[in-house]
Amino acid sequence: MLIFPTVVAAEIMHNYTFIILLLLKAALVNPFYLPGLTPVNFCPKEMEKPNCKSDIKVYVNRLNSKNTILDYEYHDFDFCLGNEHDDTPVENLGQVLFGERIRPSPYKINFLKNETCRLLCSKFYNRKVVTDVRKLRRLKHGITKGYYHHWIVDNLPVTFCVSHGVCFNGFPMGTTSLDIIGRSSRKNGYGEVYLFNHVDFIIEYRDLSHDPNYFDDPVGGRIISVKVVPSSLNHIKEDSLDCDNSEMLNLNDDFHDMKIIYTYSVKFLKTDIKWASRWDYILNSKSTTSIQWFGYSVKKQY
């Protein structure tokens, strides 16, 4: 009597049963993706659908400086705040381990919708109020110590580019007359202090509206890069904003009442760069780039 073929047949049936059970289990598992590794499609507002959103989220992170080892959270300064209850961001494991503190911002950006000199928020300070004076002093401290903002859009760092294609991860809170003209007109060593209360977003995207892969289900495009151009503008009133104003916002010490009005503009530019190559300009322009190799999604509750 031959037992061997029977044993082999039983083993094959066992393997098939295991594979079928594995496939059934996989079908019941909720799908997930690793943040930053899967492209996100964006559409104009009128074309928005579940797999192609219009709203582009801007997240803020902690501020740091090469002049000191002390980092600040975004909330430590009196900036415009987003709604953290309805829009809690997702942080990957690498960001959690490195101590990142990612928060939602109040910036409202819709795909392919350009904005010009849009109001973000305004802050009022009175010299007779101690807490107001402390808030302004902290802003000045952050600027004079060279602190940088670090924002995130579509899992990309928002960059600040200077001449010759050199881009930095983040952008400064402001500047001083020492930075501008190379000398100080005051005894404090840095001169006048100017806050960057306006940013121009320059968002490059790859157009997918005519891509043959999306003929049956058209989409708008994918974000390739997000750059900002910060500036200091002395706005007077919220209802008469002028972002072409050349007068800078000076955080002087002899103020009585001061109002800081924050504004922003958005401009979309089409590019032929593919989504898979969107990190190249950042990696090529930085001599020391910190890369996080952790991709597990962690939902943080604040």
mmCIF file of C-alpha atoms in Angstrom:
data_model
loop_
_atom_site.group_PDB
_atom_site.id
_atom_site.type_symbol
_atom_site.label_atom_id
_atom_site.label_comp_id
_atom_site.label_asym_id
_atom_site.label_seq_id
_atom_site.Cartn_x
_atom_site.Cartn_y
_atom_site.Cartn_z
ATOM 1 C CA MET A 1 0.000 0.000 0.000
ATOM 2 C CA LEU A 2 1.360 3.427 -1.002
ATOM 3 C CA ILE A 3 1.058 5.955 1.820
ATOM 4 C CA PHE A 4 3.324 8.637 0.362
ATOM 5 C CA PRO A 5 0.876 10.091 -2.234
ATOM 6 C CA THR A 6 -1.848 10.292 0.406
ATOM 7 C CA VAL A 7 0.445 12.200 2.779
ATOM 8 C CA VAL A 8 1.478 14.593 0.004
ATOM 9 C CA ALA A 9 -2.144 15.218 -0.965
ATOM 10 C CA ALA A 10 -3.066 15.939 2.646
ATOM 11 C CA GLU A 11 -0.154 18.375 2.951
ATOM 12 C CA ILE A 12 -1.210 20.182 -0.224
ATOM 13 C CA MET A 13 -4.801 20.472 1.007
ATOM 14 C CA HIS A 14 -3.528 21.828 4.325
ATOM 15 C CA ASN A 15 -1.470 24.491 2.540
ATOM 16 C CA TYR A 16 -4.396 25.523 0.340
ATOM 17 C CA THR A 17 -6.645 25.788 3.393
ATOM 18 C CA PHE A 18 -4.071 27.975 5.160
ATOM 19 C CA ILE A 19 -3.755 30.278 2.142
ATOM 20 C CA ILE A 20 -7.533 30.621 1.801
ATOM 21 C CA LEU A 21 -7.904 31.465 5.502
ATOM 22 C CA LEU A 22 -5.082 33.988 5.235
ATOM 23 C CA LEU A 23 -6.743 35.699 2.270
ATOM 24 C CA LEU A 24 -10.093 35.806 4.058
ATOM 25 C CA LYS A 25 -8.465 37.356 7.107
ATOM 26 C CA ALA A 26 -6.686 39.943 4.969
ATOM 27 C CA ALA A 27 -9.996 40.914 3.385
ATOM 28 C CA LEU A 28 -11.439 41.684 6.820
ATOM 29 C CA VAL A 29 -8.527 43.859 7.954
ATOM 30 C CA ASN A 30 -8.902 47.641 7.625
ATOM 31 C CA PRO A 31 -6.401 49.030 5.107
ATOM 32 C CA PHE A 32 -3.746 51.534 6.174
ATOM 33 C CA TYR A 33 -0.833 53.405 4.678
ATOM 34 C CA LEU A 34 2.434 54.750 5.962
ATOM 35 C CA PRO A 35 2.315 58.564 6.130
ATOM 36 C CA GLY A 36 4.512 60.162 3.505
ATOM 37 C CA LEU A 37 4.868 56.980 1.456
ATOM 38 C CA THR A 38 1.540 57.142 -0.365
ATOM 39 C CA PRO A 39 0.729 60.015 -2.748
ATOM 40 C CA VAL A 40 -2.296 62.163 -1.961
ATOM 41 C CA ASN A 41 -4.402 63.506 -4.815
ATOM 42 C CA PHE A 42 -5.884 67.002 -4.593
ATOM 43 C CA CYS A 43 -8.731 68.520 -6.584
ATOM 44 C CA PRO A 44 -10.261 71.975 -6.951
ATOM 45 C CA LYS A 45 -13.222 72.631 -4.671
ATOM 46 C CA GLU A 46 -15.808 71.971 -7.384
ATOM 47 C CA MET A 47 -14.260 68.549 -8.175
ATOM 48 C CA GLU A 48 -13.772 67.381 -4.587
ATOM 49 C CA LYS A 49 -14.563 63.733 -3.764
ATOM 50 C CA PRO A 50 -13.572 61.154 -1.121
ATOM 51 C CA ASN A 51 -10.320 60.156 -2.836
ATOM 52 C CA CYS A 52 -9.424 63.676 -3.967
ATOM 53 C CA LYS A 53 -9.719 66.442 -1.398
ATOM 54 C CA SER A 54 -9.464 70.184 -1.870
ATOM 55 C CA ASP A 55 -8.406 71.326 1.590
ATOM 56 C CA ILE A 56 -4.627 71.517 2.053
ATOM 57 C CA LYS A 57 -3.665 71.319 5.718
ATOM 58 C CA VAL A 58 -0.789 73.370 7.088
ATOM 59 C CA TYR A 59 0.715 72.036 10.312
ATOM 60 C CA VAL A 60 3.109 73.861 12.608
ATOM 61 C CA ASN A 61 5.913 72.325 14.631
ATOM 62 C CA ARG A 62 8.339 73.379 17.335
ATOM 63 C CA LEU A 63 10.787 76.233 16.774
ATOM 64 C CA ASN A 64 14.529 75.845 17.145
ATOM 65 C CA SER A 65 17.691 77.863 16.684
ATOM 66 C CA LYS A 66 21.291 77.040 15.867
ATOM 67 C CA ASN A 67 22.295 79.605 18.500
ATOM 68 C CA THR A 68 20.795 77.721 21.447
ATOM 69 C CA ILE A 69 19.832 74.167 22.410
ATOM 70 C CA LEU A 70 16.467 75.267 23.831
ATOM 71 C CA ASP A 71 13.463 74.561 21.614
ATOM 72 C CA TYR A 72 10.072 76.232 21.901
ATOM 73 C CA GLU A 73 6.655 74.910 21.060
ATOM 74 C CA TYR A 74 4.619 76.959 18.622
ATOM 75 C CA HIS A 75 2.163 77.765 21.420
ATOM 76 C CA ASP A 76 4.924 79.311 23.534
ATOM 77 C CA PHE A 77 4.740 82.365 21.277
ATOM 78 C CA ASP A 78 1.671 84.511 20.743
ATOM 79 C CA PHE A 79 0.967 83.371 17.175
ATOM 80 C CA CYS A 80 -2.346 82.624 15.461
ATOM 81 C CA LEU A 81 -3.677 79.240 16.591
ATOM 82 C CA GLY A 82 -5.647 76.530 14.816
ATOM 83 C CA ASN A 83 -8.492 74.376 16.093
ATOM 84 C CA GLU A 84 -6.881 71.409 17.842
ATOM 85 C CA HIS A 85 -10.143 69.730 18.832
ATOM 86 C CA ASP A 86 -11.435 69.153 15.309
ATOM 87 C CA ASP A 87 -8.150 68.769 13.463
ATOM 88 C CA THR A 88 -5.665 66.680 15.431
ATOM 89 C CA PRO A 89 -2.692 65.846 13.183
ATOM 90 C CA VAL A 90 -1.225 62.376 12.683
ATOM 91 C CA GLU A 91 2.408 61.938 13.696
ATOM 92 C CA ASN A 92 4.568 59.036 12.598
ATOM 93 C CA LEU A 93 6.703 57.111 15.064
ATOM 94 C CA GLY A 94 9.887 58.879 14.030
ATOM 95 C CA GLN A 95 8.379 62.279 14.768
ATOM 96 C CA VAL A 96 7.195 61.107 18.183
ATOM 97 C CA LEU A 97 10.605 59.678 19.096
ATOM 98 C CA PHE A 98 12.364 62.872 18.003
ATOM 99 C CA GLY A 99 10.073 64.983 20.198
ATOM 100 C CA GLU A 100 8.140 66.696 17.417
ATOM 101 C CA ARG A 101 5.061 68.669 18.475
ATOM 102 C CA ILE A 102 2.897 69.003 15.397
ATOM 103 C CA ARG A 103 -0.196 71.189 15.697
ATOM 104 C CA PRO A 104 -2.883 72.368 13.271
ATOM 105 C CA SER A 105 -2.637 75.912 11.963
ATOM 106 C CA PRO A 106 -5.391 78.384 11.032
ATOM 107 C CA TYR A 107 -4.204 78.751 7.415
ATOM 108 C CA LYS A 108 -6.956 77.983 4.884
ATOM 109 C CA ILE A 109 -5.638 76.767 1.535
ATOM 110 C CA ASN A 110 -7.661 75.122 -1.229
ATOM 111 C CA PHE A 111 -6.052 73.373 -4.164
ATOM 112 C CA LEU A 112 -5.437 75.672 -7.177
ATOM 113 C CA LYS A 113 -7.051 78.647 -5.419
ATOM 114 C CA ASN A 114 -4.661 81.581 -5.328
ATOM 115 C CA GLU A 115 -5.007 84.024 -2.452
ATOM 116 C CA THR A 116 -3.716 87.578 -2.113
ATOM 117 C CA CYS A 117 -3.151 89.304 1.216
ATOM 118 C CA ARG A 118 -5.669 87.269 3.197
ATOM 119 C CA LEU A 119 -6.211 88.014 6.888
ATOM 120 C CA LEU A 120 -5.134 85.264 9.301
ATOM 121 C CA CYS A 121 -5.648 86.895 12.710
ATOM 122 C CA SER A 122 -4.709 89.984 14.695
ATOM 123 C CA LYS A 123 -3.170 90.440 18.135
ATOM 124 C CA PHE A 124 -3.479 93.510 20.354
ATOM 125 C CA TYR A 125 -0.937 94.520 23.004
ATOM 126 C CA ASN A 126 -1.118 97.173 25.715
ATOM 127 C CA ARG A 127 2.047 98.327 27.441
ATOM 128 C CA LYS A 128 0.173 98.705 30.736
ATOM 129 C CA VAL A 129 -0.708 95.005 30.735
ATOM 130 C CA VAL A 130 2.154 92.883 32.066
ATOM 131 C CA THR A 131 1.202 89.753 30.121
ATOM 132 C CA ASP A 132 1.118 91.716 26.859
ATOM 133 C CA VAL A 133 4.604 93.079 27.494
ATOM 134 C CA ARG A 134 5.891 89.566 28.216
ATOM 135 C CA LYS A 135 4.398 88.217 24.990
ATOM 136 C CA LEU A 136 6.115 90.913 22.930
ATOM 137 C CA ARG A 137 9.414 90.379 24.715
ATOM 138 C CA ARG A 138 9.258 86.674 23.937
ATOM 139 C CA LEU A 139 8.654 87.436 20.267
ATOM 140 C CA LYS A 140 11.683 89.735 20.272
ATOM 141 C CA HIS A 141 13.735 87.109 22.076
ATOM 142 C CA GLY A 142 12.848 84.495 19.464
ATOM 143 C CA ILE A 143 13.832 86.803 16.611
ATOM 144 C CA THR A 144 17.131 87.979 18.104
ATOM 145 C CA LYS A 145 18.111 84.396 18.953
ATOM 146 C CA GLY A 146 17.458 83.286 15.386
ATOM 147 C CA TYR A 147 14.551 80.904 15.944
ATOM 148 C CA TYR A 148 13.049 79.167 12.919
ATOM 149 C CA HIS A 149 9.494 78.064 12.183
ATOM 150 C CA HIS A 150 9.042 74.485 10.959
ATOM 151 C CA TRP A 151 5.816 73.802 9.096
ATOM 152 C CA ILE A 152 4.515 70.729 7.280
ATOM 153 C CA VAL A 153 2.227 70.435 4.252
ATOM 154 C CA ASP A 154 1.303 67.059 2.736
ATOM 155 C CA ASN A 155 4.076 65.376 4.771
ATOM 156 C CA LEU A 156 6.615 67.772 3.241
ATOM 157 C CA PRO A 157 8.657 70.328 5.183
ATOM 158 C CA VAL A 158 7.889 73.897 4.195
ATOM 159 C CA THR A 159 11.136 75.381 2.908
ATOM 160 C CA PHE A 160 12.652 78.836 2.643
ATOM 161 C CA CYS A 161 14.870 79.259 -0.414
ATOM 162 C CA VAL A 162 17.538 81.881 -0.965
ATOM 163 C CA SER A 163 19.857 82.570 -3.888
ATOM 164 C CA HIS A 164 21.508 79.837 -5.981
ATOM 165 C CA GLY A 165 18.762 77.325 -5.187
ATOM 166 C CA VAL A 166 19.785 76.841 -1.557
ATOM 167 C CA CYS A 167 16.742 75.920 0.538
ATOM 168 C CA PHE A 168 16.379 75.658 4.291
ATOM 169 C CA ASN A 169 14.004 73.503 6.271
ATOM 170 C CA GLY A 170 11.917 76.212 7.925
ATOM 171 C CA PHE A 171 12.139 79.993 7.964
ATOM 172 C CA PRO A 172 13.048 82.652 10.558
ATOM 173 C CA MET A 173 10.569 84.337 12.897
ATOM 174 C CA GLY A 174 11.883 87.716 11.840
ATOM 175 C CA THR A 175 14.997 89.750 11.297
ATOM 176 C CA THR A 176 16.993 92.617 12.783
ATOM 177 C CA SER A 177 18.758 95.658 11.407
ATOM 178 C CA LEU A 178 22.010 93.828 12.158
ATOM 179 C CA ASP A 179 20.940 91.080 9.737
ATOM 180 C CA ILE A 180 19.803 93.577 7.098
ATOM 181 C CA ILE A 181 22.564 96.188 7.028
ATOM 182 C CA GLY A 182 25.293 94.394 8.962
ATOM 183 C CA ARG A 183 25.438 96.833 11.850
ATOM 184 C CA SER A 184 23.357 97.883 14.830
ATOM 185 C CA SER A 185 22.117 101.392 15.531
ATOM 186 C CA ARG A 186 21.447 100.537 19.172
ATOM 187 C CA LYS A 187 23.514 99.426 22.129
ATOM 188 C CA ASN A 188 21.663 96.103 22.368
ATOM 189 C CA GLY A 189 23.882 94.644 19.644
ATOM 190 C CA TYR A 190 21.181 93.745 17.126
ATOM 191 C CA GLY A 191 19.384 97.047 16.500
ATOM 192 C CA GLU A 192 15.754 97.184 15.408
ATOM 193 C CA VAL A 193 13.680 93.991 15.543
ATOM 194 C CA TYR A 194 11.193 93.153 12.784
ATOM 195 C CA LEU A 195 8.599 90.378 12.962
ATOM 196 C CA PHE A 196 7.687 88.326 9.888
ATOM 197 C CA ASN A 197 3.900 88.591 10.088
ATOM 198 C CA HIS A 198 3.211 87.758 6.432
ATOM 199 C CA VAL A 199 4.091 84.688 4.368
ATOM 200 C CA ASP A 200 3.732 83.992 0.662
ATOM 201 C CA PHE A 201 3.063 80.300 0.019
ATOM 202 C CA ILE A 202 4.429 79.056 -3.300
ATOM 203 C CA ILE A 203 3.010 75.584 -3.945
ATOM 204 C CA GLU A 204 4.307 73.584 -6.895
ATOM 205 C CA TYR A 205 2.080 70.770 -8.126
ATOM 206 C CA ARG A 206 2.078 68.136 -10.843
ATOM 207 C CA ASP A 207 -1.028 68.322 -13.006
ATOM 208 C CA LEU A 208 -2.855 64.980 -13.308
ATOM 209 C CA SER A 209 -6.023 66.254 -14.976
ATOM 210 C CA HIS A 210 -4.911 64.799 -18.337
ATOM 211 C CA ASP A 211 -3.075 61.787 -16.966
ATOM 212 C CA PRO A 212 -4.231 58.590 -18.782
ATOM 213 C CA ASN A 213 -4.264 56.715 -15.467
ATOM 214 C CA TYR A 214 -7.145 58.905 -14.276
ATOM 215 C CA PHE A 215 -9.372 59.145 -17.357
ATOM 216 C CA ASP A 216 -12.190 57.224 -15.643
ATOM 217 C CA ASP A 217 -11.847 59.095 -12.355
ATOM 218 C CA PRO A 218 -10.184 62.496 -12.971
ATOM 219 C CA VAL A 219 -8.107 64.169 -10.268
ATOM 220 C CA GLY A 220 -6.403 67.537 -10.057
ATOM 221 C CA GLY A 221 -2.809 66.933 -9.079
ATOM 222 C CA ARG A 222 -0.205 66.197 -6.421
ATOM 223 C CA ILE A 223 1.879 68.584 -4.352
ATOM 224 C CA ILE A 224 5.574 68.568 -5.244
ATOM 225 C CA SER A 225 6.982 71.370 -3.087
ATOM 226 C CA VAL A 226 5.849 74.071 -0.666
ATOM 227 C CA LYS A 227 8.024 77.138 -0.233
ATOM 228 C CA VAL A 228 7.418 80.332 1.701
ATOM 229 C CA VAL A 229 8.682 83.877 1.380
ATOM 230 C CA PRO A 230 8.296 85.601 4.769
ATOM 231 C CA SER A 231 8.077 89.363 5.114
ATOM 232 C CA SER A 232 7.446 92.044 7.705
ATOM 233 C CA LEU A 233 4.474 94.313 6.938
ATOM 234 C CA ASN A 234 3.135 97.070 9.138
ATOM 235 C CA HIS A 235 -0.598 96.625 8.536
ATOM 236 C CA ILE A 236 -2.744 99.348 10.084
ATOM 237 C CA LYS A 237 -6.287 97.961 9.859
ATOM 238 C CA GLU A 238 -7.801 94.571 9.080
ATOM 239 C CA ASP A 239 -10.240 96.052 6.558
ATOM 240 C CA SER A 240 -7.538 97.867 4.571
ATOM 241 C CA LEU A 241 -4.739 95.349 4.167
ATOM 242 C CA ASP A 242 -1.841 96.286 1.925
ATOM 243 C CA CYS A 243 0.713 93.549 1.311
ATOM 244 C CA ASP A 244 2.655 95.804 -1.065
ATOM 245 C CA ASN A 245 3.426 98.079 1.859
ATOM 246 C CA SER A 246 7.176 98.574 2.260
ATOM 247 C CA GLU A 247 7.006 99.692 5.900
ATOM 248 C CA MET A 248 8.236 96.920 8.187
ATOM 249 C CA LEU A 249 6.688 95.920 11.514
ATOM 250 C CA ASN A 250 9.081 97.098 14.223
ATOM 251 C CA LEU A 251 8.778 95.536 17.682
ATOM 252 C CA ASN A 252 10.184 98.540 19.497
ATOM 253 C CA ASP A 253 10.279 98.986 23.264
ATOM 254 C CA ASP A 254 8.604 102.393 23.404
ATOM 255 C CA PHE A 255 5.144 101.276 22.255
ATOM 256 C CA HIS A 256 1.901 102.173 23.994
ATOM 257 C CA ASP A 257 -0.707 100.165 22.111
ATOM 258 C CA MET A 258 0.359 97.821 19.340
ATOM 259 C CA LYS A 259 -1.604 95.659 16.945
ATOM 260 C CA ILE A 260 0.034 92.862 14.974
ATOM 261 C CA ILE A 261 -1.965 91.733 11.952
ATOM 262 C CA TYR A 262 -0.971 88.408 10.396
ATOM 263 C CA THR A 263 -1.648 87.822 6.691
ATOM 264 C CA TYR A 264 -0.744 85.373 3.951
ATOM 265 C CA SER A 265 -0.906 84.847 0.201
ATOM 266 C CA VAL A 266 -0.984 81.632 -1.842
ATOM 267 C CA LYS A 267 0.240 80.954 -5.367
ATOM 268 C CA PHE A 268 0.113 77.642 -7.255
ATOM 269 C CA LEU A 269 2.690 76.805 -9.920
ATOM 270 C CA LYS A 270 2.627 73.829 -12.283
ATOM 271 C CA THR A 271 5.723 71.636 -12.552
ATOM 272 C CA ASP A 272 6.776 68.522 -14.478
ATOM 273 C CA ILE A 273 8.596 66.993 -11.499
ATOM 274 C CA LYS A 274 7.166 63.621 -10.514
ATOM 275 C CA TRP A 275 5.843 62.913 -7.034
ATOM 276 C CA ALA A 276 8.535 60.270 -6.415
ATOM 277 C CA SER A 277 11.246 62.922 -6.911
ATOM 278 C CA ARG A 278 9.758 65.692 -4.798
ATOM 279 C CA TRP A 279 12.317 65.282 -1.974
ATOM 280 C CA ASP A 280 15.308 65.677 -4.286
ATOM 281 C CA TYR A 281 15.640 69.460 -4.093
ATOM 282 C CA ILE A 282 15.566 69.341 -0.277
ATOM 283 C CA LEU A 283 18.152 66.567 0.016
ATOM 284 C CA ASN A 284 20.424 68.153 -2.593
ATOM 285 C CA SER A 285 20.372 71.606 -1.000
ATOM 286 C CA LYS A 286 21.134 70.545 2.583
ATOM 287 C CA SER A 287 24.547 69.317 3.637
ATOM 288 C CA THR A 288 23.199 67.796 6.840
ATOM 289 C CA THR A 289 19.727 66.387 6.391
ATOM 290 C CA SER A 290 17.960 64.491 9.148
ATOM 291 C CA ILE A 291 15.871 61.643 7.735
ATOM 292 C CA GLN A 292 13.366 59.752 9.836
ATOM 293 C CA TRP A 293 13.011 56.141 8.810
ATOM 294 C CA PHE A 294 10.000 55.418 11.003
ATOM 295 C CA GLY A 295 6.757 55.194 9.074
ATOM 296 C CA TYR A 296 4.271 53.827 11.561
ATOM 297 C CA SER A 297 1.254 56.042 12.052
ATOM 298 C CA VAL A 298 0.523 57.144 15.609
ATOM 299 C CA LYS A 299 -2.567 59.144 16.509
ATOM 300 C CA LYS A 300 -1.769 61.542 19.318
ATOM 301 C CA GLN A 301 -4.435 62.909 21.616
ATOM 302 C CA TYR A 302 -3.843 66.321 23.112
#
